[in-house]
Amino acid sequence: MELERTPITIRQCAKTYPDGTRGLRPTDLDIEPGEVLALLGPSGCGKTTLLRIVAGLETPDVGARILFGDDDVTHVPVEKRGIGMVFQHYALFPQMSVAANIGYGLRIRGTPEPDVRRSVGGLIELVRLEGLEHKRPAELSGGQRQRVALARAIAVRPRVLLLDEPLTALDAKLKESLRDELAELLRRLHITAIHVTHDQQEAMSIADRLAVMQSGEVKQIGTAEDLYRAPRHSFVASFLGRVNAVKLVTDDAGARGIWLGGLWLPVAVGAGQAHVMLRPEDIQVRASSGSAARVSHRVFLGDRTHLRVTTLEVGDLLVDTTRDCPLRVGDEVALTVEPRALLTCAEAA
């Protein structure tokens, strides 16, 4: 089953509530046909508000424009926009079977029954629910219920699929399995989709691009790898994984840089920048007696080891190293960092 590939154009989309609260600052986004875009950020950052505006469930401020392809849908009611929605709490009809839930949207649109049965059969196979057609939602696992919700959303062949925290209600193990299934399914469908989540790994696993949001605005858009390796804003760097913020200092010759346990690294940054960011996995450590850095905490996590290394110059640094790391609490260590690993992104607003 392949659905229509519809580009989405969002221009000057903003939301101000009656009490003056700014839920969303003016936002421009271009989503390519068949692309999965994740709106990623903490609670209250505006991602759900933007999704609801695209869906037609929320009215934007004057001046906003939303286009599906060449069609301006800014003032089109939700039921006429051609969207499918999947929510975190499934919203299935408890009294209906799996097959009846999936075919509901087709039936209320007057689709002939033979066509409904054919479509439902194909979707049940697509989302791997064979043998469960006559079960009711209460008899299914959380993952199976979510697959029913997804099949129901795409049964009506929407132009755009909107996913609002679709995996939040699942336990960690099931979430990991289902996010891989969801990513594979969206690739096969080639449908344009907007996926709202606060889970970084979920967004990185499922989406083609991520739009990281904070305080009602998009801070940066790009692929997961681009945003992780080259964040333009310190919030993006810290939200996508762990980072060390290291204070910049000036040496006797007037050069700017950082000290890390006796290691001096010059850094070329703008005059107004006070810190650079450094990922824990980009710091290499080795035992070195007499060094100015010492292991103060160690956690073994199976596939890797987390260290906290205390230095005289910058205090504590988080370090990720191999699972076979022999270092123990109290060991003196030398630090090594490749200069290209330093993230010189803008300070947090």
XYZ file of N, CA, C and O in Angstrom, residues 6-73:
272
model
N 2.524 14.113 -0.110
C 2.089 15.505 -0.099
C 3.095 16.383 0.625
O 3.375 16.156 1.806
N 3.662 17.391 -0.044
C 4.534 18.326 0.680
C 3.701 19.215 1.605
O 2.523 19.500 1.325
N 4.290 19.644 2.698
C 3.616 20.546 3.639
C 4.437 21.827 3.734
O 5.652 21.785 3.918
N 3.754 22.953 3.592
C 4.397 24.257 3.726
C 3.744 25.004 4.885
O 2.515 25.177 4.903
N 4.548 25.418 5.845
C 4.048 26.145 7.015
C 4.720 27.513 7.022
O 5.954 27.608 6.987
N 3.913 28.566 7.056
C 4.459 29.915 7.019
C 3.849 30.771 8.138
O 2.632 30.854 8.291
N 4.745 31.386 8.908
C 4.369 32.342 9.956
C 3.265 31.783 10.868
O 2.303 32.476 11.217
N 3.444 30.520 11.231
C 2.472 29.844 12.087
C 2.771 30.201 13.538
O 3.851 29.882 14.052
N 1.847 30.856 14.215
C 2.033 31.265 15.607
C 0.737 31.055 16.368
O -0.340 30.950 15.777
N 0.852 31.000 17.709
C -0.339 30.832 18.535
C -0.190 31.647 19.809
O 0.747 31.449 20.596
N -1.115 32.594 19.987
C -1.170 33.391 21.205
C -2.508 33.121 21.890
O -3.562 33.251 21.257
N -2.465 32.735 23.151
C -3.688 32.404 23.882
C -4.339 33.670 24.435
O -3.698 34.727 24.522
N -5.628 33.599 24.798
C -6.347 34.799 25.246
C -5.687 35.559 26.388
O -5.832 36.776 26.492
N -4.949 34.846 27.253
C -4.299 35.533 28.371
C -2.958 36.159 27.976
O -2.238 36.705 28.816
N -2.626 36.073 26.680
C -1.385 36.661 26.197
C -0.213 35.710 26.132
O 0.859 36.067 25.619
N -0.386 34.492 26.628
C 0.689 33.504 26.590
C 1.015 33.120 25.152
O 0.119 32.840 24.360
N 2.297 33.088 24.816
C 2.726 32.727 23.462
C 3.021 31.237 23.430
O 4.066 30.784 23.923
N 2.114 30.447 22.900
C 2.309 29.004 22.821
C 3.228 28.599 21.690
O 3.896 27.574 21.761
N 3.257 29.420 20.633
C 4.101 29.143 19.471
C 4.499 30.454 18.827
O 3.648 31.291 18.527
N 5.797 30.641 18.626
C 6.289 31.831 17.941
C 6.212 31.622 16.425
O 6.113 30.482 15.973
N 6.218 32.691 15.635
C 6.086 32.531 14.177
C 7.072 31.503 13.632
O 8.283 31.620 13.813
N 6.517 30.485 12.973
C 7.299 29.325 12.545
C 7.119 29.071 11.064
O 6.004 29.070 10.560
N 8.250 28.844 10.375
C 8.248 28.436 8.965
C 8.859 27.047 8.868
O 9.928 26.794 9.424
N 8.181 26.152 8.155
C 8.708 24.804 7.936
C 8.334 24.344 6.533
O 7.228 24.641 6.052
N 9.237 23.603 5.904
C 8.960 22.950 4.631
C 9.215 21.457 4.816
O 10.350 21.064 5.119
N 8.185 20.654 4.617
C 8.297 19.203 4.775
C 8.141 18.580 3.395
O 7.156 18.821 2.690
N 9.121 17.792 3.008
C 9.168 17.230 1.664
C 8.122 16.126 1.486
O 7.699 15.488 2.456
N 7.700 15.862 0.245
C 6.759 14.762 -0.008
C 7.341 13.434 0.479
O 8.475 13.084 0.152
N 6.578 12.715 1.289
C 7.016 11.423 1.782
C 8.001 11.481 2.928
O 8.491 10.446 3.390
N 8.297 12.663 3.421
C 9.269 12.816 4.511
C 8.602 12.640 5.870
O 7.446 13.018 6.073
N 9.337 12.076 6.824
C 8.900 12.006 8.214
C 9.694 13.054 8.990
O 10.922 12.967 9.091
N 8.997 14.055 9.510
C 9.639 15.107 10.299
C 9.229 14.956 11.751
O 8.040 14.888 12.067
N 10.202 14.912 12.655
C 9.917 14.848 14.082
C 9.972 16.248 14.673
O 10.928 16.993 14.425
N 8.947 16.610 15.436
C 8.979 17.816 16.266
C 9.409 17.353 17.646
O 8.677 16.641 18.331
N 10.601 17.740 18.045
C 11.228 17.199 19.246
C 11.516 18.315 20.238
O 12.031 19.366 19.876
N 11.184 18.056 21.505
C 11.477 19.044 22.532
C 10.806 18.685 23.835
O 9.988 17.763 23.900
N 11.116 19.415 24.898
C 10.520 19.128 26.207
C 9.059 19.548 26.264
O 8.554 20.242 25.364
N 8.380 19.152 27.323
C 6.981 19.546 27.516
C 6.870 21.065 27.529
O 7.698 21.759 28.122
N 5.831 21.566 26.843
C 5.587 23.002 26.823
C 6.401 23.775 25.812
O 6.360 25.008 25.795
N 7.114 23.079 24.897
C 7.962 23.792 23.933
C 7.191 24.252 22.699
O 7.728 24.987 21.876
N 5.933 23.796 22.525
C 5.128 24.228 21.386
C 4.938 23.174 20.311
O 4.222 23.398 19.332
N 5.526 21.991 20.479
C 5.463 20.981 19.413
C 4.042 20.458 19.205
O 3.600 20.293 18.062
N 3.311 20.201 20.297
C 1.939 19.713 20.151
C 1.023 20.813 19.627
O 0.116 20.552 18.831
N 1.270 22.049 20.035
C 0.484 23.178 19.517
C 0.638 23.270 18.000
O -0.349 23.436 17.270
N 1.864 23.140 17.507
C 2.096 23.193 16.067
C 1.402 22.032 15.360
O 0.785 22.221 14.300
N 1.485 20.838 15.927
C 0.821 19.682 15.326
C -0.686 19.901 15.254
O -1.331 19.604 14.242
N -1.277 20.432 16.320
C -2.727 20.658 16.357
C -3.142 21.739 15.356
O -4.236 21.667 14.793
N -2.281 22.712 15.117
C -2.582 23.723 14.105
C -2.581 23.099 12.718
O -3.465 23.356 11.893
N -1.583 22.244 12.445
C -1.532 21.550 11.152
C -2.760 20.660 10.971
O -3.324 20.563 9.869
N -3.202 20.047 12.071
C -4.371 19.157 12.008
C -5.682 19.914 11.833
O -6.674 19.342 11.368
N -5.705 21.185 12.223
C -6.955 21.936 12.198
C -7.693 21.885 13.515
O -8.844 22.311 13.616
N -7.027 21.398 14.549
C -7.638 21.314 15.878
C -7.388 22.572 16.700
O -7.961 22.743 17.767
N -6.512 23.444 16.209
C -6.173 24.692 16.883
C -6.110 25.781 15.832
O -5.646 25.557 14.705
N -6.624 26.973 16.179
C -6.619 28.092 15.233
C -5.359 28.924 15.436
O -5.086 29.388 16.548
N -4.569 29.138 14.373
C -3.345 29.937 14.524
C -3.658 31.429 14.551
O -4.775 31.862 14.243
N -2.651 32.218 14.902
C -2.797 33.672 14.854
C -2.986 34.131 13.407
O -2.630 33.423 12.461
N -3.521 35.317 13.262
C -3.729 35.897 11.931
C -2.392 36.003 11.197
O -1.371 36.382 11.775
N -2.406 35.634 9.918
C -1.206 35.723 9.100
C -0.556 34.392 8.810
O 0.321 34.295 7.948
N -1.015 33.350 9.529
C -0.452 32.017 9.306
C -0.977 31.422 8.007
O -2.097 31.713 7.579
N -0.146 30.566 7.377
C -0.581 29.822 6.192
C -0.067 28.399 6.291
O 1.089 28.157 6.632
N -0.953 27.443 5.960
C -0.583 26.029 5.927
C -1.055 25.476 4.594
O -2.237 25.582 4.253
N -0.124 24.893 3.840
C -0.465 24.321 2.544
C -0.130 22.835 2.525
O 0.955 22.423 2.961
N -1.072 22.018 2.023
C -0.816 20.630 1.680
C -0.696 20.597 0.162
O -1.691 20.738 -0.558
N 0.516 20.453 -0.327
C 0.715 20.594 -1.758
C 0.413 22.020 -2.168
O 0.926 22.967 -1.574
N -0.466 22.192 -3.161
C -0.857 23.533 -3.600
C -2.126 24.020 -2.907
O -2.599 25.129 -3.181
N -2.692 23.197 -2.031
C -3.969 23.535 -1.390
C -3.746 24.239 -0.057
O -3.103 23.691 0.851
N -4.278 25.447 0.052
C -4.213 26.191 1.305
C -5.295 25.646 2.242
O -6.486 25.779 1.987
N -4.861 24.999 3.336
C -5.813 24.374 4.266
C -5.907 25.141 5.575
O -6.482 24.651 6.551
